[in-house]
JSON list of C-alpha atoms and ligand atoms in Angstrom, two decimals:
[
{"chain": "A", "resi": 29, "resn": "MET", "atom": "CA", "xyz": [32.62, -11.17, -99.71]},
{"chain": "A", "resi": 30, "resn": "LEU", "atom": "CA", "xyz": [31.60, -8.98, -96.83]},
{"chain": "A", "resi": 31, "resn": "LEU", "atom": "CA", "xyz": [34.09, -8.77, -93.99]},
{"chain": "A", "resi": 32, "resn": "GLY", "atom": "CA", "xyz": [32.81, -8.42, -90.44]},
{"chain": "A", "resi": 33, "resn": "ARG", "atom": "CA", "xyz": [30.11, -11.10, -90.83]},
{"chain": "A", "resi": 34, "resn": "ILE", "atom": "CA", "xyz": [29.65, -13.40, -87.85]},
{"chain": "A", "resi": 35, "resn": "ASP", "atom": "CA", "xyz": [30.24, -16.57, -89.86]},
{"chain": "A", "resi": 36, "resn": "MET", "atom": "CA", "xyz": [33.41, -15.84, -91.80]},
{"chain": "A", "resi": 37, "resn": "LYS", "atom": "CA", "xyz": [35.78, -18.51, -93.05]},
{"chain": "A", "resi": 38, "resn": "VAL", "atom": "CA", "xyz": [39.18, -17.33, -91.86]},
{"chain": "A", "resi": 39, "resn": "ILE", "atom": "CA", "xyz": [42.59, -18.92, -92.40]},
{"chain": "A", "resi": 40, "resn": "VAL", "atom": "CA", "xyz": [45.07, -18.12, -89.61]},
{"chain": "A", "resi": 41, "resn": "ALA", "atom": "CA", "xyz": [48.71, -19.09, -90.09]},
{"chain": "A", "resi": 42, "resn": "ILE", "atom": "CA", "xyz": [51.41, -18.84, -87.45]},
{"chain": "A", "resi": 43, "resn": "THR", "atom": "CA", "xyz": [54.93, -18.78, -88.88]},
{"chain": "A", "resi": 44, "resn": "GLY", "atom": "CA", "xyz": [58.39, -18.83, -87.31]},
{"chain": "A", "resi": 45, "resn": "ALA", "atom": "CA", "xyz": [58.73, -15.24, -86.12]},
{"chain": "A", "resi": 46, "resn": "SER", "atom": "CA", "xyz": [58.79, -13.98, -82.58]},
{"chain": "A", "resi": 47, "resn": "GLY", "atom": "CA", "xyz": [55.37, -13.13, -81.14]},
{"chain": "A", "resi": 48, "resn": "VAL", "atom": "CA", "xyz": [53.54, -16.44, -81.65]},
{"chain": "A", "resi": 49, "resn": "ILE", "atom": "CA", "xyz": [51.33, -15.39, -78.73]},
{"chain": "A", "resi": 50, "resn": "TYR", "atom": "CA", "xyz": [49.66, -12.79, -81.01]},
{"chain": "A", "resi": 51, "resn": "GLY", "atom": "CA", "xyz": [48.56, -15.58, -83.36]},
{"chain": "A", "resi": 52, "resn": "LEU", "atom": "CA", "xyz": [47.33, -17.79, -80.53]},
{"chain": "A", "resi": 53, "resn": "GLU", "atom": "CA", "xyz": [45.31, -14.97, -78.93]},
{"chain": "A", "resi": 54, "resn": "LEU", "atom": "CA", "xyz": [43.88, -14.01, -82.34]},
{"chain": "A", "resi": 55, "resn": "ILE", "atom": "CA", "xyz": [42.68, -17.59, -82.85]},
{"chain": "A", "resi": 56, "resn": "LYS", "atom": "CA", "xyz": [40.91, -17.51, -79.45]},
{"chain": "A", "resi": 57, "resn": "LYS", "atom": "CA", "xyz": [39.17, -14.23, -80.35]},
{"chain": "A", "resi": 58, "resn": "LEU", "atom": "CA", "xyz": [37.99, -15.67, -83.69]},
{"chain": "A", "resi": 59, "resn": "LYS", "atom": "CA", "xyz": [36.40, -18.78, -82.16]},
{"chain": "A", "resi": 60, "resn": "GLU", "atom": "CA", "xyz": [32.91, -17.88, -83.40]},
{"chain": "A", "resi": 61, "resn": "HIS", "atom": "CA", "xyz": [34.12, -18.04, -86.98]},
{"chain": "A", "resi": 62, "resn": "GLU", "atom": "CA", "xyz": [35.05, -21.04, -89.12]},
{"chain": "A", "resi": 63, "resn": "LEU", "atom": "CA", "xyz": [38.79, -21.25, -88.65]},
{"chain": "A", "resi": 64, "resn": "PHE", "atom": "CA", "xyz": [41.50, -23.03, -90.60]},
{"chain": "A", "resi": 65, "resn": "ILE", "atom": "CA", "xyz": [44.75, -23.04, -88.67]},
{"chain": "A", "resi": 66, "resn": "ILE", "atom": "CA", "xyz": [48.26, -23.65, -90.03]},
{"chain": "A", "resi": 67, "resn": "VAL", "atom": "CA", "xyz": [51.33, -23.68, -87.79]},
{"chain": "A", "resi": 68, "resn": "THR", "atom": "CA", "xyz": [54.65, -24.05, -89.60]},
{"chain": "A", "resi": 69, "resn": "LYS", "atom": "CA", "xyz": [57.49, -26.28, -88.40]},
{"chain": "A", "resi": 70, "resn": "ASN", "atom": "CA", "xyz": [59.54, -23.19, -87.58]},
{"chain": "A", "resi": 71, "resn": "ALA", "atom": "CA", "xyz": [56.64, -21.58, -85.72]},
{"chain": "A", "resi": 72, "resn": "LYS", "atom": "CA", "xyz": [56.63, -24.64, -83.45]},
{"chain": "A", "resi": 73, "resn": "LYS", "atom": "CA", "xyz": [60.35, -24.09, -82.77]},
{"chain": "A", "resi": 74, "resn": "VAL", "atom": "CA", "xyz": [59.68, -20.47, -81.81]},
{"chain": "A", "resi": 75, "resn": "MET", "atom": "CA", "xyz": [56.73, -21.55, -79.63]},
{"chain": "A", "resi": 76, "resn": "LYS", "atom": "CA", "xyz": [59.04, -23.80, -77.62]},
{"chain": "A", "resi": 77, "resn": "HIS", "atom": "CA", "xyz": [61.14, -20.71, -76.82]},
{"chain": "A", "resi": 78, "resn": "GLU", "atom": "CA", "xyz": [58.26, -18.34, -76.13]},
{"chain": "A", "resi": 79, "resn": "LEU", "atom": "CA", "xyz": [55.45, -20.28, -74.44]},
{"chain": "A", "resi": 80, "resn": "GLU", "atom": "CA", "xyz": [55.24, -21.52, -70.86]},
{"chain": "A", "resi": 81, "resn": "ASP", "atom": "CA", "xyz": [53.28, -24.62, -71.92]},
{"chain": "A", "resi": 82, "resn": "TYR", "atom": "CA", "xyz": [53.93, -25.48, -75.57]},
{"chain": "A", "resi": 83, "resn": "ASP", "atom": "CA", "xyz": [52.18, -28.90, -75.48]},
{"chain": "A", "resi": 84, "resn": "LYS", "atom": "CA", "xyz": [48.97, -27.49, -73.99]},
{"chain": "A", "resi": 85, "resn": "GLU", "atom": "CA", "xyz": [48.78, -24.60, -76.48]},
{"chain": "A", "resi": 86, "resn": "ILE", "atom": "CA", "xyz": [49.34, -26.89, -79.49]},
{"chain": "A", "resi": 87, "resn": "PHE", "atom": "CA", "xyz": [46.82, -29.44, -78.18]},
{"chain": "A", "resi": 88, "resn": "LYS", "atom": "CA", "xyz": [44.16, -26.76, -77.61]},
{"chain": "A", "resi": 89, "resn": "LEU", "atom": "CA", "xyz": [44.31, -25.43, -81.19]},
{"chain": "A", "resi": 90, "resn": "LYS", "atom": "CA", "xyz": [41.93, -28.10, -82.49]},
{"chain": "A", "resi": 91, "resn": "ASP", "atom": "CA", "xyz": [39.21, -26.69, -80.18]},
{"chain": "A", "resi": 92, "resn": "PHE", "atom": "CA", "xyz": [39.18, -23.49, -82.20]},
{"chain": "A", "resi": 93, "resn": "GLY", "atom": "CA", "xyz": [39.24, -24.76, -85.77]},
{"chain": "A", "resi": 94, "resn": "LYS", "atom": "CA", "xyz": [40.57, -27.25, -88.29]},
{"chain": "A", "resi": 95, "resn": "VAL", "atom": "CA", "xyz": [44.33, -27.62, -87.88]},
{"chain": "A", "resi": 96, "resn": "LEU", "atom": "CA", "xyz": [46.11, -28.26, -91.18]},
{"chain": "A", "resi": 97, "resn": "ASP", "atom": "CA", "xyz": [49.57, -29.59, -91.97]},
{"chain": "A", "resi": 98, "resn": "PRO", "atom": "CA", "xyz": [51.71, -26.89, -93.66]},
{"chain": "A", "resi": 99, "resn": "ASP", "atom": "CA", "xyz": [52.88, -29.51, -96.19]},
{"chain": "A", "resi": 100, "resn": "ASP", "atom": "CA", "xyz": [49.34, -30.56, -97.13]},
{"chain": "A", "resi": 101, "resn": "MET", "atom": "CA", "xyz": [49.12, -28.99, -100.57]},
{"chain": "A", "resi": 102, "resn": "GLU", "atom": "CA", "xyz": [45.95, -30.98, -101.27]},
{"chain": "A", "resi": 103, "resn": "ALA", "atom": "CA", "xyz": [43.98, -29.27, -98.47]},
{"chain": "A", "resi": 104, "resn": "PRO", "atom": "CA", "xyz": [40.82, -27.63, -99.90]},
{"chain": "A", "resi": 105, "resn": "ILE", "atom": "CA", "xyz": [41.94, -24.19, -98.66]},
{"chain": "A", "resi": 106, "resn": "ALA", "atom": "CA", "xyz": [44.87, -24.39, -101.12]},
{"chain": "A", "resi": 107, "resn": "SER", "atom": "CA", "xyz": [42.43, -23.89, -103.98]},
{"chain": "A", "resi": 108, "resn": "GLY", "atom": "CA", "xyz": [40.86, -20.69, -105.25]},
{"chain": "A", "resi": 109, "resn": "SER", "atom": "CA", "xyz": [37.52, -22.47, -105.44]},
{"chain": "A", "resi": 110, "resn": "PHE", "atom": "CA", "xyz": [37.50, -22.65, -101.63]},
{"chain": "A", "resi": 111, "resn": "LYS", "atom": "CA", "xyz": [35.81, -19.40, -100.63]},
{"chain": "A", "resi": 112, "resn": "ALA", "atom": "CA", "xyz": [37.86, -18.18, -97.68]},
{"chain": "A", "resi": 113, "resn": "ASP", "atom": "CA", "xyz": [36.81, -14.68, -96.59]},
{"chain": "A", "resi": 114, "resn": "ALA", "atom": "CA", "xyz": [40.16, -13.69, -95.14]},
{"chain": "A", "resi": 115, "resn": "MET", "atom": "CA", "xyz": [43.61, -14.93, -94.20]},
{"chain": "A", "resi": 116, "resn": "VAL", "atom": "CA", "xyz": [45.83, -13.62, -91.42]},
{"chain": "A", "resi": 117, "resn": "ILE", "atom": "CA", "xyz": [49.50, -14.60, -91.06]},
{"chain": "A", "resi": 118, "resn": "CYS", "atom": "CA", "xyz": [50.40, -13.74, -87.49]},
{"chain": "A", "resi": 119, "resn": "PRO", "atom": "CA", "xyz": [53.25, -13.45, -86.87]},
{"chain": "A", "resi": 120, "resn": "CYS", "atom": "CA", "xyz": [54.68, -13.50, -90.39]},
{"chain": "A", "resi": 121, "resn": "SER", "atom": "CA", "xyz": [58.38, -14.32, -90.75]},
{"chain": "A", "resi": 122, "resn": "MET", "atom": "CA", "xyz": [60.53, -12.50, -93.29]},
{"chain": "A", "resi": 123, "resn": "LYS", "atom": "CA", "xyz": [60.97, -15.82, -95.09]},
{"chain": "A", "resi": 124, "resn": "THR", "atom": "CA", "xyz": [57.20, -16.29, -95.53]},
{"chain": "A", "resi": 125, "resn": "LEU", "atom": "CA", "xyz": [56.84, -12.59, -96.44]},
{"chain": "A", "resi": 126, "resn": "SER", "atom": "CA", "xyz": [59.45, -13.08, -99.16]},
{"chain": "A", "resi": 127, "resn": "ALA", "atom": "CA", "xyz": [57.77, -16.25, -100.46]},
{"chain": "A", "resi": 128, "resn": "ILE", "atom": "CA", "xyz": [54.46, -14.38, -100.76]},
{"chain": "A", "resi": 129, "resn": "ALA", "atom": "CA", "xyz": [56.06, -11.33, -102.41]},
{"chain": "A", "resi": 130, "resn": "THR", "atom": "CA", "xyz": [57.63, -13.54, -105.08]},
{"chain": "A", "resi": 131, "resn": "GLY", "atom": "CA", "xyz": [54.75, -15.98, -105.54]},
{"chain": "A", "resi": 132, "resn": "PHE", "atom": "CA", "xyz": [56.89, -18.89, -104.28]},
{"chain": "A", "resi": 133, "resn": "ALA", "atom": "CA", "xyz": [54.02, -21.03, -103.05]},
{"chain": "A", "resi": 134, "resn": "ASP", "atom": "CA", "xyz": [55.95, -24.02, -101.69]},
{"chain": "A", "resi": 135, "resn": "ASN", "atom": "CA", "xyz": [53.87, -24.71, -98.57]},
{"chain": "A", "resi": 136, "resn": "LEU", "atom": "CA", "xyz": [50.24, -24.33, -97.52]},
{"chain": "A", "resi": 137, "resn": "VAL", "atom": "CA", "xyz": [50.82, -20.90, -95.96]},
{"chain": "A", "resi": 138, "resn": "SER", "atom": "CA", "xyz": [52.41, -19.27, -99.00]},
{"chain": "A", "resi": 139, "resn": "ARG", "atom": "CA", "xyz": [50.01, -21.09, -101.36]},
{"chain": "A", "resi": 140, "resn": "CYS", "atom": "CA", "xyz": [46.92, -19.87, -99.46]},
{"chain": "A", "resi": 141, "resn": "ALA", "atom": "CA", "xyz": [48.33, -16.33, -99.40]},
{"chain": "A", "resi": 142, "resn": "ASP", "atom": "CA", "xyz": [48.98, -16.58, -103.15]},
{"chain": "A", "resi": 143, "resn": "VAL", "atom": "CA", "xyz": [45.36, -17.66, -103.64]},
{"chain": "A", "resi": 144, "resn": "MET", "atom": "CA", "xyz": [44.03, -14.78, -101.50]},
{"chain": "A", "resi": 145, "resn": "ILE", "atom": "CA", "xyz": [45.99, -12.32, -103.66]},
{"chain": "A", "resi": 146, "resn": "LYS", "atom": "CA", "xyz": [44.94, -13.83, -107.00]},
{"chain": "A", "resi": 147, "resn": "GLU", "atom": "CA", "xyz": [41.29, -14.01, -105.91]},
{"chain": "A", "resi": 148, "resn": "LYS", "atom": "CA", "xyz": [41.47, -10.43, -104.56]},
{"chain": "A", "resi": 149, "resn": "ARG", "atom": "CA", "xyz": [40.45, -11.44, -101.05]},
{"chain": "A", "resi": 150, "resn": "LYS", "atom": "CA", "xyz": [41.50, -10.01, -97.70]},
{"chain": "A", "resi": 151, "resn": "LEU", "atom": "CA", "xyz": [45.06, -10.92, -96.68]},
{"chain": "A", "resi": 152, "resn": "ILE", "atom": "CA", "xyz": [46.61, -9.49, -93.51]},
{"chain": "A", "resi": 153, "resn": "LEU", "atom": "CA", "xyz": [50.29, -9.96, -92.70]},
{"chain": "A", "resi": 154, "resn": "VAL", "atom": "CA", "xyz": [51.67, -9.26, -89.24]},
{"chain": "A", "resi": 155, "resn": "PRO", "atom": "CA", "xyz": [55.38, -9.14, -90.09]},
{"chain": "A", "resi": 156, "resn": "ARG", "atom": "CA", "xyz": [57.89, -9.27, -87.27]},
{"chain": "A", "resi": 157, "resn": "GLU", "atom": "CA", "xyz": [61.60, -8.54, -87.50]},
{"chain": "A", "resi": 158, "resn": "THR", "atom": "CA", "xyz": [63.85, -5.76, -86.31]},
{"chain": "A", "resi": 159, "resn": "PRO", "atom": "CA", "xyz": [65.74, -3.98, -87.73]},
{"chain": "A", "resi": 160, "resn": "LEU", "atom": "CA", "xyz": [64.19, -4.33, -91.16]},
{"chain": "A", "resi": 161, "resn": "SER", "atom": "CA", "xyz": [66.47, -4.69, -94.19]},
{"chain": "A", "resi": 162, "resn": "PRO", "atom": "CA", "xyz": [65.71, -2.99, -97.54]},
{"chain": "A", "resi": 163, "resn": "ILE", "atom": "CA", "xyz": [64.68, -6.46, -98.82]},
{"chain": "A", "resi": 164, "resn": "HIS", "atom": "CA", "xyz": [62.05, -6.81, -96.07]},
{"chain": "A", "resi": 165, "resn": "ILE", "atom": "CA", "xyz": [60.78, -3.26, -96.66]},
{"chain": "A", "resi": 166, "resn": "GLU", "atom": "CA", "xyz": [60.59, -3.73, -100.43]},
{"chain": "A", "resi": 167, "resn": "ASN", "atom": "CA", "xyz": [58.66, -6.99, -99.99]},
{"chain": "A", "resi": 168, "resn": "MET", "atom": "CA", "xyz": [56.17, -5.23, -97.70]},
{"chain": "A", "resi": 169, "resn": "LEU", "atom": "CA", "xyz": [55.83, -2.28, -100.07]},
{"chain": "A", "resi": 170, "resn": "LYS", "atom": "CA", "xyz": [55.25, -4.57, -103.05]},
{"chain": "A", "resi": 171, "resn": "LEU", "atom": "CA", "xyz": [52.47, -6.41, -101.22]},
{"chain": "A", "resi": 172, "resn": "SER", "atom": "CA", "xyz": [50.94, -3.28, -99.72]},
{"chain": "A", "resi": 173, "resn": "LYS", "atom": "CA", "xyz": [50.69, -1.76, -103.21]},
{"chain": "A", "resi": 174, "resn": "ILE", "atom": "CA", "xyz": [48.54, -4.66, -104.41]},
{"chain": "A", "resi": 175, "resn": "GLY", "atom": "CA", "xyz": [46.14, -4.41, -101.48]},
{"chain": "A", "resi": 176, "resn": "VAL", "atom": "CA", "xyz": [47.64, -6.73, -98.86]},
{"chain": "A", "resi": 177, "resn": "SER", "atom": "CA", "xyz": [47.27, -5.29, -95.33]},
{"chain": "A", "resi": 178, "resn": "VAL", "atom": "CA", "xyz": [50.68, -5.01, -93.69]},
{"chain": "A", "resi": 179, "resn": "LEU", "atom": "CA", "xyz": [50.02, -4.70, -89.97]},
{"chain": "A", "resi": 180, "resn": "PRO", "atom": "CA", "xyz": [53.23, -4.83, -87.90]},
{"chain": "A", "resi": 181, "resn": "PRO", "atom": "CA", "xyz": [52.72, -5.73, -84.24]},
{"chain": "A", "resi": 182, "resn": "CYS", "atom": "CA", "xyz": [53.76, -2.30, -82.98]},
{"chain": "A", "resi": 183, "resn": "PRO", "atom": "CA", "xyz": [52.39, -1.62, -79.51]},
{"chain": "A", "resi": 184, "resn": "ALA", "atom": "CA", "xyz": [50.91, 1.79, -78.74]},
{"chain": "A", "resi": 185, "resn": "PHE", "atom": "CA", "xyz": [51.17, 3.50, -75.39]},
{"chain": "A", "resi": 186, "resn": "TYR", "atom": "CA", "xyz": [48.26, 5.95, -75.54]},
{"chain": "A", "resi": 187, "resn": "HIS", "atom": "CA", "xyz": [45.97, 3.33, -73.97]},
{"chain": "A", "resi": 188, "resn": "LYS", "atom": "CA", "xyz": [48.40, 3.09, -71.01]},
{"chain": "A", "resi": 189, "resn": "PRO", "atom": "CA", "xyz": [49.12, -0.66, -71.05]},
{"chain": "A", "resi": 190, "resn": "LYS", "atom": "CA", "xyz": [49.69, -2.11, -67.57]},
{"chain": "A", "resi": 191, "resn": "ALA", "atom": "CA", "xyz": [50.67, -5.64, -68.58]},
{"chain": "A", "resi": 192, "resn": "ILE", "atom": "CA", "xyz": [51.85, -7.67, -71.56]},
{"chain": "A", "resi": 193, "resn": "GLY", "atom": "CA", "xyz": [48.22, -8.81, -72.08]},
{"chain": "A", "resi": 194, "resn": "ASP", "atom": "CA", "xyz": [47.19, -5.19, -72.76]},
{"chain": "A", "resi": 195, "resn": "MET", "atom": "CA", "xyz": [49.88, -4.90, -75.43]},
{"chain": "A", "resi": 196, "resn": "ILE", "atom": "CA", "xyz": [48.87, -8.20, -77.04]},
{"chain": "A", "resi": 197, "resn": "ASN", "atom": "CA", "xyz": [45.20, -7.13, -77.01]},
{"chain": "A", "resi": 198, "resn": "PHE", "atom": "CA", "xyz": [46.11, -3.90, -78.77]},
{"chain": "A", "resi": 199, "resn": "VAL", "atom": "CA", "xyz": [47.65, -5.76, -81.72]},
{"chain": "A", "resi": 200, "resn": "VAL", "atom": "CA", "xyz": [44.89, -8.40, -81.82]},
{"chain": "A", "resi": 201, "resn": "GLY", "atom": "CA", "xyz": [42.28, -5.62, -81.66]},
{"chain": "A", "resi": 202, "resn": "LYS", "atom": "CA", "xyz": [43.90, -3.92, -84.65]},
{"chain": "A", "resi": 203, "resn": "ILE", "atom": "CA", "xyz": [43.77, -7.18, -86.62]},
{"chain": "A", "resi": 204, "resn": "LEU", "atom": "CA", "xyz": [40.08, -7.64, -85.74]},
{"chain": "A", "resi": 205, "resn": "ASP", "atom": "CA", "xyz": [39.46, -4.02, -86.83]},
{"chain": "A", "resi": 206, "resn": "SER", "atom": "CA", "xyz": [41.07, -4.86, -90.17]},
{"chain": "A", "resi": 207, "resn": "LEU", "atom": "CA", "xyz": [38.75, -7.88, -90.49]},
{"chain": "A", "resi": 208, "resn": "GLY", "atom": "CA", "xyz": [35.76, -5.61, -89.82]},
{"chain": "A", "resi": 209, "resn": "ILE", "atom": "CA", "xyz": [35.05, -7.28, -86.46]},
{"chain": "A", "resi": 210, "resn": "ASN", "atom": "CA", "xyz": [33.81, -5.00, -83.68]},
{"chain": "A", "resi": 211, "resn": "ASN", "atom": "CA", "xyz": [35.87, -5.32, -80.53]},
{"chain": "A", "resi": 212, "resn": "ASN", "atom": "CA", "xyz": [36.83, -3.50, -77.35]},
{"chain": "A", "resi": 213, "resn": "LEU", "atom": "CA", "xyz": [40.23, -5.08, -76.93]},
{"chain": "A", "resi": 214, "resn": "TYR", "atom": "CA", "xyz": [41.97, -1.73, -76.57]},
{"chain": "A", "resi": 215, "resn": "LYS", "atom": "CA", "xyz": [41.00, 1.77, -75.53]},
{"chain": "A", "resi": 216, "resn": "ARG", "atom": "CA", "xyz": [40.62, 3.82, -78.68]},
{"chain": "A", "resi": 217, "resn": "TRP", "atom": "CA", "xyz": [42.26, 7.18, -79.16]},
{"chain": "A", "resi": 218, "resn": "CYS", "atom": "CA", "xyz": [38.90, 8.70, -80.08]},
{"chain": "B", "resi": 19, "resn": "LIG", "atom": "C1", "xyz": [63.47, -18.30, -81.54]},
{"chain": "B", "resi": 19, "resn": "LIG", "atom": "C2", "xyz": [63.41, -17.84, -82.97]},
{"chain": "B", "resi": 19, "resn": "LIG", "atom": "C3", "xyz": [62.91, -16.58, -83.25]},
{"chain": "B", "resi": 19, "resn": "LIG", "atom": "C4", "xyz": [62.82, -16.12, -84.56]},
{"chain": "B", "resi": 19, "resn": "LIG", "atom": "N1", "xyz": [62.30, -14.88, -84.78]},
{"chain": "B", "resi": 19, "resn": "LIG", "atom": "C5", "xyz": [62.14, -14.45, -86.05]},
{"chain": "B", "resi": 19, "resn": "LIG", "atom": "C6", "xyz": [61.51, -13.18, -86.29]},
{"chain": "B", "resi": 19, "resn": "LIG", "atom": "O1", "xyz": [61.09, -12.47, -85.38]},
{"chain": "B", "resi": 19, "resn": "LIG", "atom": "N2", "xyz": [61.34, -12.81, -87.57]},
{"chain": "B", "resi": 19, "resn": "LIG", "atom": "C7", "xyz": [61.75, -13.59, -88.63]},
{"chain": "B", "resi": 19, "resn": "LIG", "atom": "O2", "xyz": [61.54, -13.19, -89.78]},
{"chain": "B", "resi": 19, "resn": "LIG", "atom": "N3", "xyz": [62.36, -14.78, -88.43]},
{"chain": "B", "resi": 19, "resn": "LIG", "atom": "C8", "xyz": [62.57, -15.23, -87.17]},
{"chain": "B", "resi": 19, "resn": "LIG", "atom": "N4", "xyz": [63.15, -16.46, -86.95]},
{"chain": "B", "resi": 19, "resn": "LIG", "atom": "C9", "xyz": [63.67, -17.23, -88.10]},
{"chain": "B", "resi": 19, "resn": "LIG", "atom": "C10", "xyz": [62.56, -18.00, -88.84]},
{"chain": "B", "resi": 19, "resn": "LIG", "atom": "O3", "xyz": [61.96, -18.94, -87.96]},
{"chain": "B", "resi": 19, "resn": "LIG", "atom": "C11", "xyz": [63.13, -18.69, -90.08]},
{"chain": "B", "resi": 19, "resn": "LIG", "atom": "O4", "xyz": [63.49, -17.72, -91.05]},
{"chain": "B", "resi": 19, "resn": "LIG", "atom": "C12", "xyz": [62.19, -19.70, -90.70]},
{"chain": "B", "resi": 19, "resn": "LIG", "atom": "O5", "xyz": [62.77, -20.17, -91.91]},
{"chain": "B", "resi": 19, "resn": "LIG", "atom": "C13", "xyz": [60.80, -19.18, -90.96]},
{"chain": "B", "resi": 19, "resn": "LIG", "atom": "O6", "xyz": [60.05, -20.22, -91.55]},
{"chain": "B", "resi": 19, "resn": "LIG", "atom": "P1", "xyz": [58.46, -20.14, -91.76]},
{"chain": "B", "resi": 19, "resn": "LIG", "atom": "O7", "xyz": [58.15, -18.78, -92.27]},
{"chain": "B", "resi": 19, "resn": "LIG", "atom": "O8", "xyz": [58.17, -21.21, -92.76]},
{"chain": "B", "resi": 19, "resn": "LIG", "atom": "O9", "xyz": [57.84, -20.45, -90.45]},
{"chain": "B", "resi": 19, "resn": "LIG", "atom": "C14", "xyz": [63.25, -16.94, -85.63]},
{"chain": "B", "resi": 19, "resn": "LIG", "atom": "C15", "xyz": [63.75, -18.21, -85.35]},
{"chain": "B", "resi": 19, "resn": "LIG", "atom": "C16", "xyz": [63.83, -18.67, -84.04]},
{"chain": "B", "resi": 19, "resn": "LIG", "atom": "C17", "xyz": [64.34, -20.05, -83.78]}
]
């Protein structure tokens, strides 16, 4: 599968870590692609803390792609025969990171990630926690070693961000870069 095509099938999961806005903005930037969206129960709890208008954001998701229930293990995307080009988990909680690192595929997010790994397809994790424990770091290292992209939402300052939107765009731009999608969401170093 060739990343960067204009008609990719992309799975985007939002899990219960801080920074749900990164996932929502990513979904908006991927609207030209065929999107499969999963929002976990705990992500919804975090959204209620972090978003000004939770109901509107949740309602709008269906305009960008197919929204799937995280408990729907019979969804086609749960199977390796479904040819997803890429999956992004943004943000990725330490609990979901751990499930993926151990192959504990007990919901649609961890099952799809497991499939991406076994089928050797593109999987990007945007893990968010601080500080990180040795368990978190070992899980990231284990996944990175087998080809999973571990892309923490670390803002940079060399593009002189003026507002939160600039910092969000930096992280979303980095994710799009990793998917092979051209973008001008942040000012590049060179
Ligand atoms: C407001 C709030 C913020 C949270 N932030 C984080 C976080 O940044 N990173 C993390 O790993 N867990 C965080 N958690 C805890 C996770 O939501 C929890 O571990 C949950 O089991 C994750 O489930 P999920 O991965 O299935 O969504 C947060 C919880 C709440 C309520």
